[in-house]
CSV table of C-alpha atoms in Angstrom, one decimal:
chain,number,residue,atom,x,y,z
A,1,MET,CA,3.9,-22.5,4.9
A,2,ASN,CA,4.7,-20.9,1.8
A,3,PHE,CA,3.4,-17.4,1.1
A,4,ILE,CA,2.3,-15.1,-1.7
A,5,PRO,CA,4.2,-11.6,-1.4
A,6,SER,CA,2.1,-9.4,0.3
A,7,LEU,CA,0.3,-6.5,-0.4
A,8,ALA,CA,0.5,-4.7,2.0
A,9,VAL,CA,2.0,-2.3,5.3
A,10,LEU,CA,1.8,-2.0,8.8
A,11,SER,CA,4.8,-0.4,10.4
A,12,ARG,CA,8.4,-1.1,10.7
A,13,SER,CA,7.3,-4.2,13.1
A,14,ALA,CA,4.4,-5.6,10.9
A,15,ALA,CA,3.7,-7.1,7.6
A,16,VAL,CA,0.9,-8.8,4.9
A,17,ALA,CA,1.1,-11.9,4.2
A,18,ARG,CA,-1.1,-14.3,1.8
A,19,SER,CA,-1.4,-17.7,1.8
A,20,ALA,CA,-0.7,-19.2,-0.9
A,21,ASN,CA,-4.1,-22.1,0.2
A,22,SER,CA,-5.9,-19.7,1.5
A,23,SER,CA,-7.6,-16.2,0.6
A,24,ARG,CA,-7.4,-15.1,3.9
A,25,CYS,CA,-5.4,-12.8,5.1
A,26,PHE,CA,-2.1,-12.8,7.5
A,27,ALA,CA,-0.5,-10.9,10.1
A,28,ARG,CA,3.2,-11.4,10.5
A,29,SER,CA,5.1,-9.2,13.2
A,30,ALA,CA,9.0,-9.1,13.9
A,31,ARG,CA,8.1,-12.6,15.9
A,32,LEU,CA,6.9,-13.9,13.1
A,33,GLN,CA,3.7,-14.2,15.2
A,34,MET,CA,0.5,-15.2,12.7
A,35,THR,CA,-3.0,-14.7,13.7
A,36,GLU,CA,-6.3,-15.1,10.3
A,37,THR,CA,-6.8,-11.7,11.4
A,38,GLY,CA,-7.8,-9.1,8.9
A,39,VAL,CA,-8.0,-5.6,9.9
A,40,GLU,CA,-11.7,-3.6,10.1
A,41,ALA,CA,-12.2,-0.6,8.6
A,42,PRO,CA,-12.8,2.4,10.6
A,43,LYS,CA,-16.1,3.7,10.6
A,44,GLU,CA,-14.8,7.2,10.1
A,45,ASP,CA,-12.1,8.4,7.9
A,46,PRO,CA,-9.3,8.0,10.7
A,47,GLN,CA,-7.7,11.5,11.1
A,48,ASP,CA,-4.0,10.2,12.0
A,49,THR,CA,-2.5,6.9,10.2
A,50,ILE,CA,1.4,5.8,10.8
A,51,PHE,CA,1.1,7.2,5.9
A,52,GLY,CA,-0.4,11.1,7.7
A,53,LYS,CA,3.5,10.7,10.2
A,54,ILE,CA,4.9,10.0,7.5
A,55,ILE,CA,3.3,13.0,4.6
A,56,ARG,CA,4.4,15.0,7.7
A,57,LYS,CA,8.0,14.6,7.9
A,58,GLU,CA,7.1,13.2,11.9
A,59,ILE,CA,9.1,9.8,11.1
A,60,PRO,CA,11.1,8.9,8.3
A,61,ALA,CA,10.7,7.1,4.7
A,62,ASP,CA,12.5,6.2,1.6
A,63,ILE,CA,10.9,9.1,-0.2
A,64,ILE,CA,11.5,8.8,-4.2
A,65,TYR,CA,8.4,11.4,-5.1
A,66,GLU,CA,6.5,13.5,-3.7
A,67,ASP,CA,4.8,17.0,-5.1
A,68,ASP,CA,1.4,18.6,-3.9
A,69,LYS,CA,-1.0,16.4,-3.8
A,70,CYS,CA,1.3,13.3,-3.0
A,71,LEU,CA,3.9,10.9,-1.9
A,72,ALA,CA,6.0,7.8,-2.7
A,73,PHE,CA,8.4,5.8,-0.8
A,74,ARG,CA,9.8,2.3,-0.3
A,75,ASP,CA,7.8,0.1,1.4
A,76,ILE,CA,10.1,-1.1,4.2
A,77,THR,CA,8.7,-4.5,3.6
A,78,PRO,CA,9.2,-5.2,0.2
A,79,GLN,CA,7.5,-7.5,-1.6
A,80,ALA,CA,9.6,-7.9,-4.6
A,81,PRO,CA,12.2,-5.8,-6.0
A,82,THR,CA,10.7,-3.3,-5.8
A,83,HIS,CA,8.3,-1.9,-4.0
A,84,VAL,CA,7.0,1.4,-3.8
A,85,LEU,CA,4.0,3.2,-1.7
A,86,VAL,CA,2.2,6.3,-3.1
A,87,ILE,CA,-0.3,7.9,-1.6
A,88,PRO,CA,-2.6,11.1,-1.9
A,89,LYS,CA,-1.7,13.7,0.8
A,90,LYS,CA,-5.8,14.0,1.4
A,91,THR,CA,-6.8,11.5,3.9
A,92,ILE,CA,-9.3,9.1,1.8
A,93,SER,CA,-8.8,5.8,4.3
A,94,MET,CA,-9.7,2.8,1.5
A,95,LEU,CA,-11.0,3.4,-2.6
A,96,ASP,CA,-14.6,2.8,-1.2
A,97,ARG,CA,-14.9,5.7,1.0
A,98,ALA,CA,-13.0,8.3,-2.2
A,99,ASP,CA,-16.1,10.3,-4.4
A,100,GLU,CA,-16.1,11.9,-7.7
A,101,THR,CA,-14.5,14.9,-6.5
A,102,ASP,CA,-11.8,12.3,-5.7
A,103,ALA,CA,-11.5,11.7,-9.6
A,104,GLU,CA,-8.5,14.6,-10.5
A,105,LEU,CA,-6.5,12.7,-7.5
A,106,LEU,CA,-6.9,8.9,-8.3
A,107,GLY,CA,-6.3,10.3,-12.1
A,108,HIS,CA,-3.1,11.5,-10.8
A,109,LEU,CA,-2.1,9.2,-8.8
A,110,LEU,CA,-2.3,6.3,-11.5
A,111,LEU,CA,0.0,8.8,-13.9
A,112,THR,CA,1.9,9.1,-10.5
A,113,SER,CA,2.9,5.4,-10.4
A,114,LYS,CA,3.7,5.3,-13.5
A,115,LYS,CA,6.4,7.6,-12.8
A,116,VAL,CA,7.4,6.0,-9.8
A,117,ALA,CA,8.1,2.6,-12.3
A,118,GLU,CA,9.6,4.8,-14.9
A,119,ILE,CA,12.1,6.7,-11.6
A,120,ASP,CA,13.1,2.8,-11.1
A,121,ASN,CA,13.5,1.8,-14.0
A,122,LEU,CA,10.6,-0.7,-14.4
A,123,GLY,CA,10.6,-1.4,-18.4
A,124,ASN,CA,9.6,-4.8,-18.4
A,125,GLY,CA,6.6,-4.7,-16.4
A,126,TYR,CA,5.1,-3.7,-13.3
A,127,ARG,CA,2.2,-4.4,-11.1
A,128,VAL,CA,-0.3,-1.6,-9.5
A,129,VAL,CA,-2.4,-2.6,-6.6
A,130,ILE,CA,-4.9,-1.1,-4.5
A,131,ASN,CA,-5.9,-3.2,-1.2
A,132,ASN,CA,-9.3,-1.7,-0.4
A,133,GLY,CA,-11.0,-3.6,3.4
A,134,LYS,CA,-10.4,-6.2,5.6
A,135,GLU,CA,-10.8,-8.7,2.8
A,136,GLY,CA,-8.8,-7.3,0.1
A,137,CYS,CA,-6.3,-6.9,3.3
A,138,GLN,CA,-5.7,-3.3,3.6
A,139,SER,CA,-3.9,-2.6,6.8
A,140,VAL,CA,-3.6,1.3,6.2
A,141,TYR,CA,-6.7,3.1,6.3
A,142,HIS,CA,-4.7,6.1,4.2
A,143,LEU,CA,-5.5,5.1,0.5
A,144,HIS,CA,-2.4,3.6,-1.0
A,145,LEU,CA,-1.3,2.5,-4.3
A,146,HIS,CA,1.6,-0.1,-4.3
A,147,VAL,CA,3.3,0.1,-7.2
A,148,LEU,CA,5.6,-3.6,-7.6
A,149,GLY,CA,7.7,-4.6,-10.2
A,150,GLY,CA,11.4,-5.7,-10.5
A,151,ARG,CA,11.1,-9.6,-11.1
A,152,GLN,CA,8.5,-11.8,-13.5
A,153,LEU,CA,5.4,-11.3,-11.0
A,154,SER,CA,3.2,-14.7,-10.9
A,155,TRP,CA,-1.2,-14.4,-11.5
A,156,PRO,CA,-3.1,-14.9,-9.2
A,157,PRO,CA,-1.3,-13.1,-6.9
A,158,GLY,CA,-4.2,-13.7,-3.9
């Protein structure tokens, strides 16, 4: 089965890949077992995720940028030569749960994505992606932006 590069992270033992012939999400464990299941959005914003633990420095991450509003770190299952996740320190589970009061923070996340691209010398171009909800293949319910680059990316992505 061919896989187009994934845009999601679950943990050190899991990643998400998208089938080249389908719009379904496929969860892939370290043993390469696959299921056609997405991850349902929680009814309320979760109090803790793997990203919360990274923010609190409870688990290690290759952090390349941090300020008072967000953190950027390298994806442990990169889908391109450069694959960095930019996450807000404020808990917002998904883009659909952001509101008008988050407008400044959302803009800051995009500008941070630009800084990440500069840090990693992505002058030839890069892609910024937000997965939202089950059908968008969101696997960690803490809003995050993927910055992908370092090679020619294909289109369409899904």
